[in-house]
Coordinates of C-alpha atoms in Angstrom, one line a residue:
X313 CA -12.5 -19.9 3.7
X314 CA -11.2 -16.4 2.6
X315 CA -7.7 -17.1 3.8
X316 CA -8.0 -20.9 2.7
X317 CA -8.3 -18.8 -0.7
X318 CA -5.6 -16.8 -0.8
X319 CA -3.5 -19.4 0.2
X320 CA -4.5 -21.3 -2.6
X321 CA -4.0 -18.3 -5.2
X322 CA -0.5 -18.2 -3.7
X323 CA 0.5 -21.7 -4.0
X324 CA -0.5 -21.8 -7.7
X325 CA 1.5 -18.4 -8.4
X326 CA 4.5 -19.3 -7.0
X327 CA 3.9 -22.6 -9.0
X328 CA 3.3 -20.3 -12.5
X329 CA 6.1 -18.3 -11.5
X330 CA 8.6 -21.7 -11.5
X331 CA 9.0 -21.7 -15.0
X332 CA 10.9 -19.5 -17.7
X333 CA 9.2 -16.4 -17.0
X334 CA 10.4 -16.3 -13.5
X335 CA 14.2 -16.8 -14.3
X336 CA 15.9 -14.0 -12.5
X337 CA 13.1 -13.6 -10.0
X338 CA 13.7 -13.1 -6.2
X339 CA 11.2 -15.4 -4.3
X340 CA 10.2 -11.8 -2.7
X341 CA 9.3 -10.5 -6.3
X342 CA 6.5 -13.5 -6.5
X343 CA 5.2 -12.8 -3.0
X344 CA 4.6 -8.8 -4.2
X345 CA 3.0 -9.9 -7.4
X346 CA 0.5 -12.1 -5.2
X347 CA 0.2 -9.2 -2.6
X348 CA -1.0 -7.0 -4.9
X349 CA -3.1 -9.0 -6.9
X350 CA -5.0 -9.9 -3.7
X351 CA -4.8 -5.9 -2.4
X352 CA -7.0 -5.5 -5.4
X353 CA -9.2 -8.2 -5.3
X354 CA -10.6 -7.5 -1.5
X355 CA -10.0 -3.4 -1.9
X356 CA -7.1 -3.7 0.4
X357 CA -3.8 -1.4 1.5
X358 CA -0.5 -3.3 0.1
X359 CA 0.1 -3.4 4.2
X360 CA -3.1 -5.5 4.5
X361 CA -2.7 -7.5 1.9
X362 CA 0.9 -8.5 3.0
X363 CA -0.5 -9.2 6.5
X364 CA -3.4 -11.1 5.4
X365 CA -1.0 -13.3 3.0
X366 CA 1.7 -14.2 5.4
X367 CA -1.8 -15.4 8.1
X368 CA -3.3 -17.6 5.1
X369 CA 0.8 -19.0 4.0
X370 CA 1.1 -19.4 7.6
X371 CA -2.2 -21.2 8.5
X372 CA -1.5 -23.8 5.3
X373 CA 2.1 -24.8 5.8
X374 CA 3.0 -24.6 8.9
X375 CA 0.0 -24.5 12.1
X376 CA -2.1 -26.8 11.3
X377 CA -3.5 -27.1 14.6
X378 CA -4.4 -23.1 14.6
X379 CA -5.9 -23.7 11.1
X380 CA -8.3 -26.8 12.1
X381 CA -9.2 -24.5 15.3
X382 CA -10.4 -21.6 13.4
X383 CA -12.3 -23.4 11.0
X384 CA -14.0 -25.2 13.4
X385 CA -14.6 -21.6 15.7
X386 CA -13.1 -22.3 18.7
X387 CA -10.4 -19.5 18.1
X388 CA -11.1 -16.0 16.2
X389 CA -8.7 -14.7 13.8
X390 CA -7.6 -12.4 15.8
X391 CA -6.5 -15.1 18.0
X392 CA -5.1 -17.4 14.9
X393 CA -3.6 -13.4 13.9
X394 CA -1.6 -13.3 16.9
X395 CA -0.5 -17.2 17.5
X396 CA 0.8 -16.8 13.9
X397 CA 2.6 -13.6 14.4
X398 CA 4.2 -14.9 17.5
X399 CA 5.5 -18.1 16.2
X400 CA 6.7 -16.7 12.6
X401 CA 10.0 -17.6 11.5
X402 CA 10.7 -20.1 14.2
X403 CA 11.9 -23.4 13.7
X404 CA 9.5 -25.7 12.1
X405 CA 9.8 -28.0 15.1
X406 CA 10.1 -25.2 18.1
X407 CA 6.7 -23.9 16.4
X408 CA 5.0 -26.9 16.5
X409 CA 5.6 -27.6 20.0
X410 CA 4.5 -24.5 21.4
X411 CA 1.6 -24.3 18.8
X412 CA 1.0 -27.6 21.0
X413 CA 1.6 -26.2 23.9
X414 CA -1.0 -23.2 24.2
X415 CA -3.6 -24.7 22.2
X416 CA -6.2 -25.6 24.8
X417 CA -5.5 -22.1 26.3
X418 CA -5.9 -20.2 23.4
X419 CA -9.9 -19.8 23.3
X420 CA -9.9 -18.7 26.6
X421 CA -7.3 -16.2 26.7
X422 CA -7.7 -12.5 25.8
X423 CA -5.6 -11.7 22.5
X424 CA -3.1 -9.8 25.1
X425 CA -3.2 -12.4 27.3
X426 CA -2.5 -15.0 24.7
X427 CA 0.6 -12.5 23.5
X428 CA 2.2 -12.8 26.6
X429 CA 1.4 -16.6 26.9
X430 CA 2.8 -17.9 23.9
X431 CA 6.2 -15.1 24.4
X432 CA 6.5 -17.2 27.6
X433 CA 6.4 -20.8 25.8
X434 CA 8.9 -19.8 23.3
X435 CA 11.6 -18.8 26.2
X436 CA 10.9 -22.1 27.8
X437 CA 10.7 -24.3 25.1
X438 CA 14.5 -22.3 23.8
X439 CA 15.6 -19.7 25.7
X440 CA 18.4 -19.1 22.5
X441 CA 15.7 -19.3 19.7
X442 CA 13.6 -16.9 22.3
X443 CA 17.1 -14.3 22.1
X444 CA 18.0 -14.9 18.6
X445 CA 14.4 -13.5 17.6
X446 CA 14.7 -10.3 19.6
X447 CA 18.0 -9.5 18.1
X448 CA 16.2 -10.1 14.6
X449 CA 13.1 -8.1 15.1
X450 CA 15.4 -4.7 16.5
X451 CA 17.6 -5.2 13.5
X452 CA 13.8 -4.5 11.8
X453 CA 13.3 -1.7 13.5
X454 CA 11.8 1.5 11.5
X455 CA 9.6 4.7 11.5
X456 CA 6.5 4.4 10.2
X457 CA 3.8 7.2 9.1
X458 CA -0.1 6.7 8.8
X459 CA -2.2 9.0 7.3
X460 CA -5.9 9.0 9.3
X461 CA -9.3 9.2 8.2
X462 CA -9.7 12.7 10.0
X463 CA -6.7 14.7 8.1
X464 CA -4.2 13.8 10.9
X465 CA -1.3 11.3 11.2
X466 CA 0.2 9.2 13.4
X467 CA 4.1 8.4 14.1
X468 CA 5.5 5.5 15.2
X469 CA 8.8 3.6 15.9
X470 CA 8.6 -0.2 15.7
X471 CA 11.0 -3.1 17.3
X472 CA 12.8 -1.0 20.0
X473 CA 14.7 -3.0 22.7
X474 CA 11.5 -3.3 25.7
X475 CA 13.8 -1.8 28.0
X476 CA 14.8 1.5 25.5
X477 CA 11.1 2.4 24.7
X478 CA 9.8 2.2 28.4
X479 CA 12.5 4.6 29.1
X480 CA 11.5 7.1 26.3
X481 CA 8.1 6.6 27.1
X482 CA 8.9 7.2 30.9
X483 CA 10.7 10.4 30.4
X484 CA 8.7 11.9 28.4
X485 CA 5.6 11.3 30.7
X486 CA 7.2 12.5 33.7
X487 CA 7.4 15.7 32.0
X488 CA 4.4 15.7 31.0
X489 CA 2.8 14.9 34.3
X490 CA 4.9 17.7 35.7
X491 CA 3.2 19.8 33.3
X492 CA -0.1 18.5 34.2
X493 CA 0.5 19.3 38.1
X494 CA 1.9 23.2 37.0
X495 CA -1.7 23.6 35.9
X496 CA -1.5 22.7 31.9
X497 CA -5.4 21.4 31.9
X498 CA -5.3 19.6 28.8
X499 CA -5.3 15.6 28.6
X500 CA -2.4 14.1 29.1
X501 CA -2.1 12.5 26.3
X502 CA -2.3 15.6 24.4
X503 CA 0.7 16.9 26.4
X504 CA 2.9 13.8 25.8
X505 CA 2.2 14.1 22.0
X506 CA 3.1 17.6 21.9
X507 CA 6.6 17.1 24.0
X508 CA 7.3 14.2 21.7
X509 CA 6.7 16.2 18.8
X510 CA 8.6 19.3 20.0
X511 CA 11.5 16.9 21.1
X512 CA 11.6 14.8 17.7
X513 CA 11.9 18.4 15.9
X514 CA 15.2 19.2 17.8
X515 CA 14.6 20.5 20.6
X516 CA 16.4 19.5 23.7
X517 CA 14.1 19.0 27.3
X518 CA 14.0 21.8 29.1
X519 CA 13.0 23.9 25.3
X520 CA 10.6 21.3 24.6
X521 CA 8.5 21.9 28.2
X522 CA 8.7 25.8 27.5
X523 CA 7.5 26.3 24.3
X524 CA 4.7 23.7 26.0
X525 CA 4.4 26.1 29.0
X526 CA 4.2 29.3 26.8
X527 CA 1.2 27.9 24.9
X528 CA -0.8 26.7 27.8
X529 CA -4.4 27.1 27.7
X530 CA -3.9 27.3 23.9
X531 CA -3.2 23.7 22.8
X532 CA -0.6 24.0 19.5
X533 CA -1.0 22.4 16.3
X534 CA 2.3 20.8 15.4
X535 CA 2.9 20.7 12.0
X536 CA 0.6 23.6 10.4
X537 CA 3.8 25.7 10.3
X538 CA 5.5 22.9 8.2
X539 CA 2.9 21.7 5.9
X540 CA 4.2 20.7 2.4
X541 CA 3.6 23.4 0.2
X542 CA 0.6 23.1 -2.5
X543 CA 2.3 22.9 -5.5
X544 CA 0.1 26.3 -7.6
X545 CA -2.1 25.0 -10.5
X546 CA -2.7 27.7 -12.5
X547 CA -6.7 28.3 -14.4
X548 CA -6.3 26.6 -17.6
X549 CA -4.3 23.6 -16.1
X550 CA -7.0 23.0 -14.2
X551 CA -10.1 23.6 -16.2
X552 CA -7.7 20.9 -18.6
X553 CA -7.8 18.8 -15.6
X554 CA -11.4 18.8 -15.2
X555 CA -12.1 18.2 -19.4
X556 CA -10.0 15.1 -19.0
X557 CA -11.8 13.9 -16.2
X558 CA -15.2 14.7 -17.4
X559 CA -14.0 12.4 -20.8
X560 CA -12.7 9.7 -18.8
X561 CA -15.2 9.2 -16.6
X562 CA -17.8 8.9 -19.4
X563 CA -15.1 6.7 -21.3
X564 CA -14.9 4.8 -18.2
X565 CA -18.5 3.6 -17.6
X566 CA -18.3 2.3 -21.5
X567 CA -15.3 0.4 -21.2
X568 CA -16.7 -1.5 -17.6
X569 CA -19.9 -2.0 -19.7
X570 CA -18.2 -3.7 -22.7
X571 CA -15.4 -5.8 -20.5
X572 CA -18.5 -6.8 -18.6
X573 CA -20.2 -8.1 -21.4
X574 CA -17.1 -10.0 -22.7
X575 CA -16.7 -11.3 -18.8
X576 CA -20.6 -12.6 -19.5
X577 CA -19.9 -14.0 -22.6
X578 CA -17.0 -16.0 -21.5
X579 CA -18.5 -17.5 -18.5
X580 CA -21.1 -18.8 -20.6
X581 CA -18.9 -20.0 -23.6
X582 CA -16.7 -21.9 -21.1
X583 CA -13.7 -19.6 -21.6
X584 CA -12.7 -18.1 -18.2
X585 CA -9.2 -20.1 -18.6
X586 CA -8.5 -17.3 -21.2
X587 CA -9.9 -14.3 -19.5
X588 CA -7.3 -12.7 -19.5
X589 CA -6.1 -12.7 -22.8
X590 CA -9.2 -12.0 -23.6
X591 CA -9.7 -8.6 -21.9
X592 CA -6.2 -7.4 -22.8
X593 CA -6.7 -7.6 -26.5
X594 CA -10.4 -6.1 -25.8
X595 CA -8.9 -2.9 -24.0
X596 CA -6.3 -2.8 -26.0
X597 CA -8.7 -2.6 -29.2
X598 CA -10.7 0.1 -27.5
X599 CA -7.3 2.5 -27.4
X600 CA -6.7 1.5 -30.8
X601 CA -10.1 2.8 -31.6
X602 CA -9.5 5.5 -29.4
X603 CA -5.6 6.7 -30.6
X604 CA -6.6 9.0 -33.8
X605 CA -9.3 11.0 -31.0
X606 CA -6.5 11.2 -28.3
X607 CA -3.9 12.3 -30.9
X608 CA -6.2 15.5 -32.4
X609 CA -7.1 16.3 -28.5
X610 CA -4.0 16.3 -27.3
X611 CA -2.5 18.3 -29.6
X612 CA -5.3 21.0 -29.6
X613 CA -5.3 21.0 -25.9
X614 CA -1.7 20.7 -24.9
X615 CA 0.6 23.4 -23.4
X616 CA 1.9 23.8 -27.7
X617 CA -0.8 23.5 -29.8
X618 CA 0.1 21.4 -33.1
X619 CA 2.3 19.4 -31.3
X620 CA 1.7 16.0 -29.3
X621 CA 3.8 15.8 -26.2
X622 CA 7.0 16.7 -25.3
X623 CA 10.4 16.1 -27.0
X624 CA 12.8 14.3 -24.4
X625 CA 12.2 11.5 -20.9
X626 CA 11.5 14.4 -18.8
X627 CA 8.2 15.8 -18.4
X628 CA 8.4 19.5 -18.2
X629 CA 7.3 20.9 -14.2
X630 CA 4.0 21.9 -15.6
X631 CA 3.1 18.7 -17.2
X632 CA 4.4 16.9 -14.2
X633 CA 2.1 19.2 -12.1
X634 CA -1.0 18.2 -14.3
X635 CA -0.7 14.5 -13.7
X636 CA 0.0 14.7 -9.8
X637 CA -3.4 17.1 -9.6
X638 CA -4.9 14.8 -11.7
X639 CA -3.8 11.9 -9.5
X640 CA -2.8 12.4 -5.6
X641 CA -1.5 9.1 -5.4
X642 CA -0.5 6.4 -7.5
X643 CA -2.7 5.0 -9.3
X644 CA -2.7 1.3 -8.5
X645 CA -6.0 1.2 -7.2
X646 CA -5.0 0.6 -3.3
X647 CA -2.1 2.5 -3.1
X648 CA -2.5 5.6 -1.2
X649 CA 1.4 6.7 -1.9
X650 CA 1.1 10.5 -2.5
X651 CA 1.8 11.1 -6.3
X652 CA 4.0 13.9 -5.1
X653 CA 6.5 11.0 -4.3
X654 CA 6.0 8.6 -6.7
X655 CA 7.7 8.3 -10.3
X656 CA 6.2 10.0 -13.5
X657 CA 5.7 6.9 -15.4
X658 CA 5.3 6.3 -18.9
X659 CA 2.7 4.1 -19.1
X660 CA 3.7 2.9 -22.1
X661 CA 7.6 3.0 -22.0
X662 CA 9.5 5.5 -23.4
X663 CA 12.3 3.2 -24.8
X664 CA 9.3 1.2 -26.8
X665 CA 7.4 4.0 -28.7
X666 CA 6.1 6.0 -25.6
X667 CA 5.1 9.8 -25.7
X668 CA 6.4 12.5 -23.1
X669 CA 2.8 13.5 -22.8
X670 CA -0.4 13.5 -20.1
X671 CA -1.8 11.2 -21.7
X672 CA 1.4 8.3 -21.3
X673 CA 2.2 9.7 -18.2
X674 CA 0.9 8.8 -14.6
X675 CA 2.3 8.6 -10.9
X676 CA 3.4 5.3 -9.8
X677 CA 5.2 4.3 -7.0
X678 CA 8.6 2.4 -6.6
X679 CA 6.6 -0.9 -5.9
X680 CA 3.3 -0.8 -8.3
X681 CA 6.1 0.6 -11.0
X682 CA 7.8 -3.2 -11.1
X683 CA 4.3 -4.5 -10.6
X684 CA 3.8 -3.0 -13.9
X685 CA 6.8 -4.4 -15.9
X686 CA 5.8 -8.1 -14.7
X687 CA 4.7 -9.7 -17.7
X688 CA 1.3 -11.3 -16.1
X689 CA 0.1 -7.9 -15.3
X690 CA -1.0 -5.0 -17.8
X691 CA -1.6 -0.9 -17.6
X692 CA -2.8 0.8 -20.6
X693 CA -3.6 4.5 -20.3
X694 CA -7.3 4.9 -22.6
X695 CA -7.4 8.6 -22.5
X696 CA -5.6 11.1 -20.5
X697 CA -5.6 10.4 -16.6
X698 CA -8.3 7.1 -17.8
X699 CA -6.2 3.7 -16.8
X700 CA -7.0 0.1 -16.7
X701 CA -5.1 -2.2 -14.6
X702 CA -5.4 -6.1 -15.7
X703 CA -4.5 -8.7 -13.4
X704 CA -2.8 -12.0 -14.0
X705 CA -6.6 -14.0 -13.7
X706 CA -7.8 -11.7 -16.2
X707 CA -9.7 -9.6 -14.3
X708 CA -9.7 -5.2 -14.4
X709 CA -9.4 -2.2 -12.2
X710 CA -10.3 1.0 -14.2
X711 CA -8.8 4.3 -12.6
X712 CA -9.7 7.6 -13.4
X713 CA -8.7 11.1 -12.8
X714 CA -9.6 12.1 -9.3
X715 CA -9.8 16.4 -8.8
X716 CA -11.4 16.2 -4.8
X717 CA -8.9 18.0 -2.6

């Protein structure tokens, strides 16, 4: 039902987005403004929300017979998850038949059994078709880097030929098992990671397995050498920081109150069509109410008192440093892009009125900064660090300063 859903929202966006306001639109542009809106409807990574997306576009247009299998629960999604990954950009009519082909096996396969399966009826079915889509998946190879729960990472390299990442692999675990029988008593895996990471920071074999060898018994950290370096944030930036957040948040809990109300009101007036027009004039009343307060505040609390904001684009460093310790990522509400990386955006643009000032100014990255400009979605900045994020069905994501380490 959930994917039937957003399948559903993405049919009538792309349908919305046929019109004039999508002149000069890439058909990829529409498939990020529905990826997002759904990242924050389920509280999902924009990597999620893609994957989840493409399953429910898949599912509706073009395997049916996956579709009627997991409503009906004789496949999992999982399963559906890696049928549709596996026949993906293959022609309509080569999809079909193999969709055919493996459907009876399908509920009793493993999900790595059922991998390998359906690989093996796309070679027979088209040997070609079967070639032509390994040549395009290792022209989409990449590096990829995932930040973990537990304040570690991990590294990976997608869409290397088979033959070239068994031969990596293989190299680096014969000297690691070498290691292993020299008397290195840590887990193997443990010593593979740390010759990988020792090899992809230069060093040649042979260097790699002594720096290993000379830090036996003592298992290295990799990367504590190299951490990026804290940015300083000196006392009164930060006891600013924690004044703004202290306002917002309390701004915050009135502003959810009173757009929940509206929500209320327009549910029960039979005016949800409008709900979004609705709760952009309401928050933008409440930082018309609020402008006069934020102007005096800002002014009396900004690096030159008497003055609001900055004169120029560019943020000065230490105002720039304010808003990324106010923020560590961007603040669309999924995105975990570190604010460090991201652009110091005017929230309201600079070309159009904007202030050089905290309180216009908050980290966004390259893709929630075009979010932004799409004229279905809205960002208005309430107070210093407070932001609310309104979505093309009307509905609001309120982000506030965030000082945890």
């Amino acid at each position: 039902m959930e994917l039937a859903a957003v399948a559903e929202l993405s049919r009538r966006r792309h349908d919305e987005e046929s019109g004039p306001a999508s002149r000069g639109m890439w058909t990829s542009q529409i498939n990020e403004i529905v990826i997002e809106e759904v990242a924050v409807a389920l509280t999902l990574t924009g990597t999620s929300a893609a994957a989840l997306v493409c399953l429910a576009e898949q599912l509706a247009e073009d395997l049916p017979s996956t579709r009627a299998a997991l409503a009906t629960g004789r496949i999992d999604r999982p399963r559906a998850q890696v049928i549709a990954d596996a026949l993906r950009g293959l022609d309509h009519a080569l999809a079909a038949a193999v969709e055919k082909t493996i459907a009876d096996e399908a509920p009793m396969l493993t999900t790595g059994r059922l991998r390998h399966r359906v690989k093996q009826a796309i070679k027979a079915a088209d040997p070609d078709a079967f070639k032509e889509r390994k040549k395009a998946a290792h022209s989409d190879r990449g590096l990829g880097v995932f930040d973990n729960a537990t304040g570690t990472s991990d590294l990976s390299i997608r869409n290397l030929p088979t033959e070239d990442a068994h031969a990596v692999y293989n190299r680096v675990n014969a000297a690691a098992r070498a290691l292993k029988a020299d008397g290195d008593d840590r887990p193997i895996d443990q010593i593979r990671a740390d010759l990988a990471y020792h090899l992809l920071r230069g060093l040649a074999l042979p260097e790699a397995v002594g720096a290993l060898l000379a830090s036996m018994g003592d298992p290295p950290a990799p990367g504590e050498e190299h951490r990026e370096p804290t940015r300083a944030v000196t006392g009164d930036t930060d006891l600013l920081a924690a004044m703004d957040q202290q306002i917002a948040h309390a701004l915050a809990g009135i502003a959810d109150e009173h757009l929940t109300a509206l929500l209320a009101r327009a549910r029960a007036n039979g005016r949800l069509d409008g709900l979004g027009l609705l709760v952009v004039q309401a928050v933008q009343a409440m930082a018309d109410g609020l402008r006069t307060l934020k102007d005096t505040w800002c002014r009396e609390s900004g690096t030159d008192p008497g003055r609001h904001g900055h004169v120029g684009y560019r943020p000065p460093a230490a105002m720039r440093r304010l808003i990324e310790h106010r923020h560590r990522t961007c603040v669309f509400p999924t995105c975990n892009a570190r604010s460090t990386r991201c652009d110091a955006d005017h929230t309201r643009p600079y070309d159009k009125g904007g202030i050089t000032c905290r309180c216009n100014l908050a980290p966004l990255c390259r893709r929630h900064h075009r979010i932004k400009q799409h004229p279905r979605w809205r960002l208005l900045q309430l107070w210093p660090g407070l932001l609310i994020w309104i979505t093309p069905a009307g509905t609001w994501h309120i982000v506030t300063p965030d000082l945890r380490e």
